Coordinates of C-alpha atoms in Angstrom, one line a residue:
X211 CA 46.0 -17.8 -6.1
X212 CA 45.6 -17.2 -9.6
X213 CA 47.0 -14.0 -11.2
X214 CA 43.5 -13.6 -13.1
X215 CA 41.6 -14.1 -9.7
X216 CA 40.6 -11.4 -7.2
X217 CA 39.7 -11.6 -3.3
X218 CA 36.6 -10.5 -2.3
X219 CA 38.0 -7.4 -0.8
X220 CA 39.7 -6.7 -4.0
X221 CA 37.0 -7.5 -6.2
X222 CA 34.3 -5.3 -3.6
X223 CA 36.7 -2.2 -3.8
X224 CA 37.2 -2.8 -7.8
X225 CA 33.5 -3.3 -8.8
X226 CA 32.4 -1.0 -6.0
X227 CA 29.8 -3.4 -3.8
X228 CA 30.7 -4.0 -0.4
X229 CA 31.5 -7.6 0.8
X230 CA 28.4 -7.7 2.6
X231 CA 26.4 -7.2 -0.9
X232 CA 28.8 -9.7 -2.7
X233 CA 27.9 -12.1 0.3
X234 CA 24.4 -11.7 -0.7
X235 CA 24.2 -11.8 -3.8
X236 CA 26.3 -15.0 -3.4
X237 CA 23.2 -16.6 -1.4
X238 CA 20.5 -15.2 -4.1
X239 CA 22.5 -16.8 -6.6
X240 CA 22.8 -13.4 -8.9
X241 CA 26.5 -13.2 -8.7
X242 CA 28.7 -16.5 -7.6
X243 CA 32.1 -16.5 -6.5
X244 CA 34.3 -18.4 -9.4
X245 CA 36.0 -20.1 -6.7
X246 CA 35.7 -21.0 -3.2
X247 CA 38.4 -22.3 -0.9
X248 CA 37.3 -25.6 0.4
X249 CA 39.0 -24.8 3.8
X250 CA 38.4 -21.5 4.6
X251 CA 35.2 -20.7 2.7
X252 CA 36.9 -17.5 1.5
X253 CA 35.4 -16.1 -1.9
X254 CA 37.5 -15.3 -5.0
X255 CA 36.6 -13.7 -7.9
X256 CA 37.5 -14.0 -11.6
X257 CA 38.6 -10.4 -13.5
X258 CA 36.0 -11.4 -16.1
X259 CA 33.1 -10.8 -13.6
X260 CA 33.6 -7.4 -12.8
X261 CA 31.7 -6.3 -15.5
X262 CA 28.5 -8.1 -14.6
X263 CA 28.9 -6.7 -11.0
X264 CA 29.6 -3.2 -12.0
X265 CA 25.9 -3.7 -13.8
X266 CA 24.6 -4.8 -10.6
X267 CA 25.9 -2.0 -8.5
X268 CA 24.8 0.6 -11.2
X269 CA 21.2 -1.4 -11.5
X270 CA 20.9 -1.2 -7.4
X271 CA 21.6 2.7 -7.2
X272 CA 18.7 2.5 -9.7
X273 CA 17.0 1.2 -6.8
X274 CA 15.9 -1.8 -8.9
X275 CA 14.4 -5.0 -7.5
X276 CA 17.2 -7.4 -7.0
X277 CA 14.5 -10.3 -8.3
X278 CA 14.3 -7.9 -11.6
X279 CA 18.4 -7.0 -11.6
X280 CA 19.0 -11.3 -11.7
X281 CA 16.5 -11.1 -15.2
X282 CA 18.2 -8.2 -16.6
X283 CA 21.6 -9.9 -16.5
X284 CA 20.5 -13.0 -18.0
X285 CA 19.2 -10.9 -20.8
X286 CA 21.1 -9.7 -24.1
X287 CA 22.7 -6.1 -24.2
X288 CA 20.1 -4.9 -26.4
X289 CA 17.4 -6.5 -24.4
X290 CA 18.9 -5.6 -21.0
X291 CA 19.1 -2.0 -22.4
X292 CA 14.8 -2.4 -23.3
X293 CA 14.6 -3.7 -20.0
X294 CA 16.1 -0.8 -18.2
X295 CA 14.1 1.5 -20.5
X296 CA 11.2 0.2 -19.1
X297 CA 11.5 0.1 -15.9
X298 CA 12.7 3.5 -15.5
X299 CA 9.9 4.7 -17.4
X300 CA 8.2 2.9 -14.4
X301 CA 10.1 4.5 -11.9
X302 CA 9.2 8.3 -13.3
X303 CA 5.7 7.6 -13.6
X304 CA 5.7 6.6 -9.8
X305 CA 7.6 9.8 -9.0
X306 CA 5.2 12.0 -10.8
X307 CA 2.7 10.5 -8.6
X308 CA 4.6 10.5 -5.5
X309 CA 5.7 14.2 -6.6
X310 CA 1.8 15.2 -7.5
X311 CA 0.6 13.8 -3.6
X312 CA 3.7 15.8 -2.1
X313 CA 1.7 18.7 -3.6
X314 CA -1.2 17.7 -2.9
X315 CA -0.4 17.2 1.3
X316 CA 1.6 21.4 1.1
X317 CA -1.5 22.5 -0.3
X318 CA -3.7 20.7 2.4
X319 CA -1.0 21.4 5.2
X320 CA -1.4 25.3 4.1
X321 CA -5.0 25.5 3.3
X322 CA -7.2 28.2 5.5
X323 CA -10.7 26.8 6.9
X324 CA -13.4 27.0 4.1
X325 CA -15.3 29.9 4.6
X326 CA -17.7 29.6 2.0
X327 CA -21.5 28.9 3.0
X328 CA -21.9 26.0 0.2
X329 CA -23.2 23.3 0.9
X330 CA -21.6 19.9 0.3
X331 CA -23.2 16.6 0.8
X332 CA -21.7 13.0 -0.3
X333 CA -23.5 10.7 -3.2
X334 CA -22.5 7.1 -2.0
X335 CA -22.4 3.8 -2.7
X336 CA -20.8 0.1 -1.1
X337 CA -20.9 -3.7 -1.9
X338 CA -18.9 -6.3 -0.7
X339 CA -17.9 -9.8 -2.7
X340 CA -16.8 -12.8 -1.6
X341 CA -14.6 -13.2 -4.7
X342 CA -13.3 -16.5 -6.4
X343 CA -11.7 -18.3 -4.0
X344 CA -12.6 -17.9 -0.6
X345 CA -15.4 -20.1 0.5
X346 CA -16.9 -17.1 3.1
X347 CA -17.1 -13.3 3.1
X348 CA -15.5 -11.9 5.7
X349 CA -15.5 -8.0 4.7
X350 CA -17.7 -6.0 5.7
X351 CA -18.7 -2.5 3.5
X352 CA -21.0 0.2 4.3
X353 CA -21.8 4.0 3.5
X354 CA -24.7 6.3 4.3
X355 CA -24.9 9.8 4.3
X356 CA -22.7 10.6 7.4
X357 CA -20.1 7.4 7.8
X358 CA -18.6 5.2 5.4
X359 CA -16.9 2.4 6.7
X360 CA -15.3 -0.8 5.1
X361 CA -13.7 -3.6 7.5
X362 CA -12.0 -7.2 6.4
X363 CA -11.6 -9.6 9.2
X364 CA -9.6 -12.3 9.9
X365 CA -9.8 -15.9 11.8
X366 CA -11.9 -17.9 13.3
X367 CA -15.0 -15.5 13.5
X368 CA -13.7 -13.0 11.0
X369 CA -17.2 -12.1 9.5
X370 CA -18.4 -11.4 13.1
X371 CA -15.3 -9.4 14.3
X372 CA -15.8 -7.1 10.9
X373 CA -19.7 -6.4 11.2
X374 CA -19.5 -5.8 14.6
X375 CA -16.7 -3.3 14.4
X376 CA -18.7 -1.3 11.7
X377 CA -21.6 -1.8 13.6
X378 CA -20.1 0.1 16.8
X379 CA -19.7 3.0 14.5
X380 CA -23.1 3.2 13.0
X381 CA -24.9 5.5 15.6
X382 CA -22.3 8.2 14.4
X383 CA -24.8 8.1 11.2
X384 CA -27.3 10.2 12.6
X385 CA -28.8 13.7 10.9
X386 CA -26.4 15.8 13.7
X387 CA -23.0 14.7 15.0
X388 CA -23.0 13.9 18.8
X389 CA -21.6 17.0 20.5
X390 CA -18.4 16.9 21.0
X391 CA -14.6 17.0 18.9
X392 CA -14.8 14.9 16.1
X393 CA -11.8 13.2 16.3
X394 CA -12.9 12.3 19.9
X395 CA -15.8 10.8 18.8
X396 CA -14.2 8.8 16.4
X397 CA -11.3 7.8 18.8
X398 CA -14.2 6.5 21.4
X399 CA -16.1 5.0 18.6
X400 CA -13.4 2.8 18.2
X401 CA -12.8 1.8 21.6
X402 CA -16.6 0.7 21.4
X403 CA -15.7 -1.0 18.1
X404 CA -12.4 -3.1 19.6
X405 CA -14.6 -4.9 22.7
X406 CA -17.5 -5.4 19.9
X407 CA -14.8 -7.2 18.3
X408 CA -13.9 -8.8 21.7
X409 CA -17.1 -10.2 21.9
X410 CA -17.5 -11.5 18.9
X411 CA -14.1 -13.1 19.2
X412 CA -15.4 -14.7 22.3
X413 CA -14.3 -18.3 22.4
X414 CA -13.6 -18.2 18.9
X415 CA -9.7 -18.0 19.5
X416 CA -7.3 -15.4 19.7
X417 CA -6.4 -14.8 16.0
X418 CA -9.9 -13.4 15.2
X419 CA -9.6 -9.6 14.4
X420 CA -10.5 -7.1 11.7
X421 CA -9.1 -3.8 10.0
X422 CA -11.2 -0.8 9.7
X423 CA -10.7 2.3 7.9
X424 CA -13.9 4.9 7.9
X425 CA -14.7 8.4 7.2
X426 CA -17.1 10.4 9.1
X427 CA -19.0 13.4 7.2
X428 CA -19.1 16.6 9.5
X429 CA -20.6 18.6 6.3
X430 CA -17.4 20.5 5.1
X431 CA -14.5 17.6 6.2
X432 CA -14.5 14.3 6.5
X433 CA -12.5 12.8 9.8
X434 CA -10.8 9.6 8.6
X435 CA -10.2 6.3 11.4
X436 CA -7.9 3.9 10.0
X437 CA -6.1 0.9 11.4
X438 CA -4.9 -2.3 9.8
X439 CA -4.4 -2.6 5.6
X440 CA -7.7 -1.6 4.5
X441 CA -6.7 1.5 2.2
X442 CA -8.9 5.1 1.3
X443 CA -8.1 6.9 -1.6
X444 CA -9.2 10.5 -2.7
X445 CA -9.7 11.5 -6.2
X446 CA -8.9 14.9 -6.8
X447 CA -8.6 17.1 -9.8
X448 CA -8.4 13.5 -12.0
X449 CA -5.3 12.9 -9.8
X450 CA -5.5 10.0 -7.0
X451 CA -3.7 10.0 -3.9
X452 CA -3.9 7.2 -1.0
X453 CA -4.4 9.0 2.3
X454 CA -4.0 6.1 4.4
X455 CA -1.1 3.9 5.3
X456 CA -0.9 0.4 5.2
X457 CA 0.0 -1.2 9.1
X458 CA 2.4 -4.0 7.5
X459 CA 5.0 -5.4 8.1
X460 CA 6.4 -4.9 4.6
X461 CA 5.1 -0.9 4.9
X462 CA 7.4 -0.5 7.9
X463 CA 10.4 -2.1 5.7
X464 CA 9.2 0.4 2.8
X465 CA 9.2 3.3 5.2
X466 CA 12.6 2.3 6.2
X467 CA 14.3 1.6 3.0
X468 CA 15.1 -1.7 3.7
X469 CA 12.5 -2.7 1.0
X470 CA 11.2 -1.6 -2.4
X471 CA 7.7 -1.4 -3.5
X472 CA 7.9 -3.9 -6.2
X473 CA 9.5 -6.2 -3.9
X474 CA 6.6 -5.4 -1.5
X475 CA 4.6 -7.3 -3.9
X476 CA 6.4 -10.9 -3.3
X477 CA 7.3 -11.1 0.1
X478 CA 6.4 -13.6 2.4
X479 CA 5.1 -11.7 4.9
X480 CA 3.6 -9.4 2.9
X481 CA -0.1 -9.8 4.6
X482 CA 1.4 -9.7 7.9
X483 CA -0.6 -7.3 10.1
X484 CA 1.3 -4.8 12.5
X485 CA -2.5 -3.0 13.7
X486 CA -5.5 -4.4 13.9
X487 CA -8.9 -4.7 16.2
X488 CA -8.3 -7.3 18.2
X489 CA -9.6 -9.3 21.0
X490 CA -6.2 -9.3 22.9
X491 CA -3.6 -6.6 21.5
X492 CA -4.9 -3.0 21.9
X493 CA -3.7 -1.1 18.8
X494 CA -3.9 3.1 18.1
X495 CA -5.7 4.0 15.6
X496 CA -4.6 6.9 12.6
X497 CA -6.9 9.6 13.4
X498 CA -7.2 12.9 11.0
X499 CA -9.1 15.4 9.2
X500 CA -9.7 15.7 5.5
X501 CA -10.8 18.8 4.0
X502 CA -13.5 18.2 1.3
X503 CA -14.0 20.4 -2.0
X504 CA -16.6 20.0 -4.4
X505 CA -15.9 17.3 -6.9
X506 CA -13.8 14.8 -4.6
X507 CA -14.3 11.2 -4.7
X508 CA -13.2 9.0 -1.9
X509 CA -12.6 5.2 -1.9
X510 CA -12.7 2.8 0.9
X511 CA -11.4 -0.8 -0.2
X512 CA -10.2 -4.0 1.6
X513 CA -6.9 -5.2 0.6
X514 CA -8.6 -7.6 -1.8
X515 CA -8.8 -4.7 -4.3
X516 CA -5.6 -2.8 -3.8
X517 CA -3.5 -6.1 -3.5
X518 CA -4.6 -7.4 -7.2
X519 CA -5.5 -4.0 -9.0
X520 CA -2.6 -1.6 -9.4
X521 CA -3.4 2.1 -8.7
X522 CA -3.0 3.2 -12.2
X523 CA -6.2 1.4 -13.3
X524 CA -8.3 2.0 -9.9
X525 CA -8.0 5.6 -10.7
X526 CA -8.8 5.0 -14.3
X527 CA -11.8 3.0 -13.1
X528 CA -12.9 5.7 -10.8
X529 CA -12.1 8.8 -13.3
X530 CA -14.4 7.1 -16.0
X531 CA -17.6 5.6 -14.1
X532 CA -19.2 8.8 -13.3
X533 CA -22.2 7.0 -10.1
X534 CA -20.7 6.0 -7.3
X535 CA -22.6 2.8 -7.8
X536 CA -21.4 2.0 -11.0
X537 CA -17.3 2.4 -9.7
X538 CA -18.3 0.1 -7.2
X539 CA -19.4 -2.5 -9.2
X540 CA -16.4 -1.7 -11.7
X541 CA -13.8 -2.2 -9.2
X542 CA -14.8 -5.7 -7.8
X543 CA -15.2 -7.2 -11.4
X544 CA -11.8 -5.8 -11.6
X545 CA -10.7 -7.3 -8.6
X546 CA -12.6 -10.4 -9.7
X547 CA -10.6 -10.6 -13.2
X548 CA -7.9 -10.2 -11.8
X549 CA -8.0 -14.0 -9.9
X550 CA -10.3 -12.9 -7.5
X551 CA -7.9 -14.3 -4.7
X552 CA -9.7 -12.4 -1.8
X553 CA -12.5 -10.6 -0.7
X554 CA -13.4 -7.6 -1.9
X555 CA -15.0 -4.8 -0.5
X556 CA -15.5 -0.8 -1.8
X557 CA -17.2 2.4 -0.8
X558 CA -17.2 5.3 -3.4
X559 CA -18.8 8.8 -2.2
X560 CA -19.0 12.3 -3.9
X561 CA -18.8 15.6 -2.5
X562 CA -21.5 17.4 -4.2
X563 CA -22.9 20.5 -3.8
X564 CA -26.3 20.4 -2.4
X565 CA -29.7 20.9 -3.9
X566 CA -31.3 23.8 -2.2

């Protein structure tokens, strides 16, 4: 072996990456051995190289994208150094966010029952598109002045699966709430809602399904029912903070810190359902409570909004269009101008105060 040349173990304990990264960023192509013996396969690395991997190591406890880390070290010094700028800038913008909903789940966490006797109501307002590139609509959207609902099916008889599962949930829109614990009746709502599905999956095949995510309006909180990667959002004090979770494969990588968010965005299996209705697979819903105040907007939306229009600019949308109806609108031409690739489906609804 050459004087100037370093084995793997050397060169992992020198640049400080493990073999096991080096063996992977072998396979991506970001940092290649200089040699490899023809016989053994063992790696070897030049002296010269350690500087590019020390940038990699530094750039991963960053937590940057490796898909971002290969463009930063084809770039200049000075670029690189614009590059990193940026997206740490990035970084502490998402913080802030992630830092204002931490706040924002203590003080819900420690809030005492209203005790007030104002009364709230909810201004409201839904549409559904089919978008610019799928041939059928398969969402489903609705609000009135007790549930709000939106629902994006999947397969065969996705449209069906989707109306009938907000369908199920409709007599909870009545003037009074059933008697009973709200998150009961929300929990055997769905149960109503999954054999809806089943029946509307009937002979269609077994990969028909549809998410759901609703809120049901008890007059002072709204009780959320969520399963699949339809998303709800509450606007709050001009901040916005996603209250549901998504049931994805690529959220349960997330959650793990196995995966980043931005590269979320471009993985393969990044539509890949955990939860949903379905005719076959019996799922648990999320089930909650939400506390309401005066001056909250909520947002229901099918992943064909979330997936194309980053949060920063649904919350600008929804901060500047003061009618319901109008965010509506404003959200699925965003959605739209943004390719359109999906359906698209939103419910917007304000806690007012109401007239007396």
């Amino acid at each position: 072996m050459r004087e100037d040349m370093l084995t793997i173990g050397a060169f992992a304990k020198a640049c400080r990456l493990s073999p096991k990264a080096l063996r992977l960023y072998d396979e991506l192509d970001l940092l290649r051995p200089s040699r490899v013996d023809p016989d053994t396969g063992y790696r070897y690395y030049a002296v010269g190289q350690l500087e590019q991997a020390r940038l990699v190591a530094w750039l991963r406890r960053l937590g940057m994208p490796l898909a971002r880390i290969r463009q930063v070290c084809a770039l200049t010094p000075a670029e690189a150094a614009r590059e990193i700028r940026a997206y740490w800038a990035r970084v502490e913008t998402e913080t802030a966010a992630r830092r204002d909903l931490a706040e924002f789940l203590v003080r819900h966490m420690s809030a005492t029952p209203r005790k007030d006797t104002t009364m709230l109501e909810l201004r409201y307002s839904a549409h559904s598109d089919r978008g610019r590139v799928r041939p059928a609509n398969q969402d489903t959207a609705y609000a009135g002045s007790r549930l709000l609902a939106v629902a994006d099916g999947c397969g065969p008889a996705g449209s069906s699966a989707s109306s009938a599962a907000v369908e199920a949930l409709r007599f909870l829109d009545t003037d009074e709430l059933p008697a009973g614990n709200v998150l009961n009746l929300l929990e055997d709502a769905v149960q109503g809602a999954t054999q809806a599905v089943r029946d509307a999956a009937d002979g269609a095949g077994e990969d028909t399904g549809t998410t759901l995510t609703a809120l049901l309006w008890t007059g002072s909180r709204l009780a959320l029912v969520h399963i699949g990667d339809s998303r709800a959002y509450l606007l709050r004090d001009g901040a916005l903070f996603r209250i549901t979770d998504d049931h994805t494969v690529v959220q349960s990588l997330i959650d793990e810190g196995r995966l980043t968010p931005e590269e979320a965005t471009t993985h393969p299996q990044r539509m890949l359902l955990l939860k949903a209705l379905s005719p076959t697979t019996p799922a648990t819903p999320d089930l909650r409570l939400q506390d309401a105040e005066p001056g909250d907007r909520y947002l229901l939306c099918s992943d064909g909004l979330s997936r194309v229009v980053p949060d920063a600019a649904i919350r600008r949308l929804l901060t500047s269009t003061p009618a319901p109806d109008t965010a509506v609108h404003a959200l699925i031409a965003a959605a739209n101008e943004a390719g359109g690739p999906d359906n698209v489906s939103c419910v917007v609804a304000d806690v007012v105060e109401a007239a007396a």
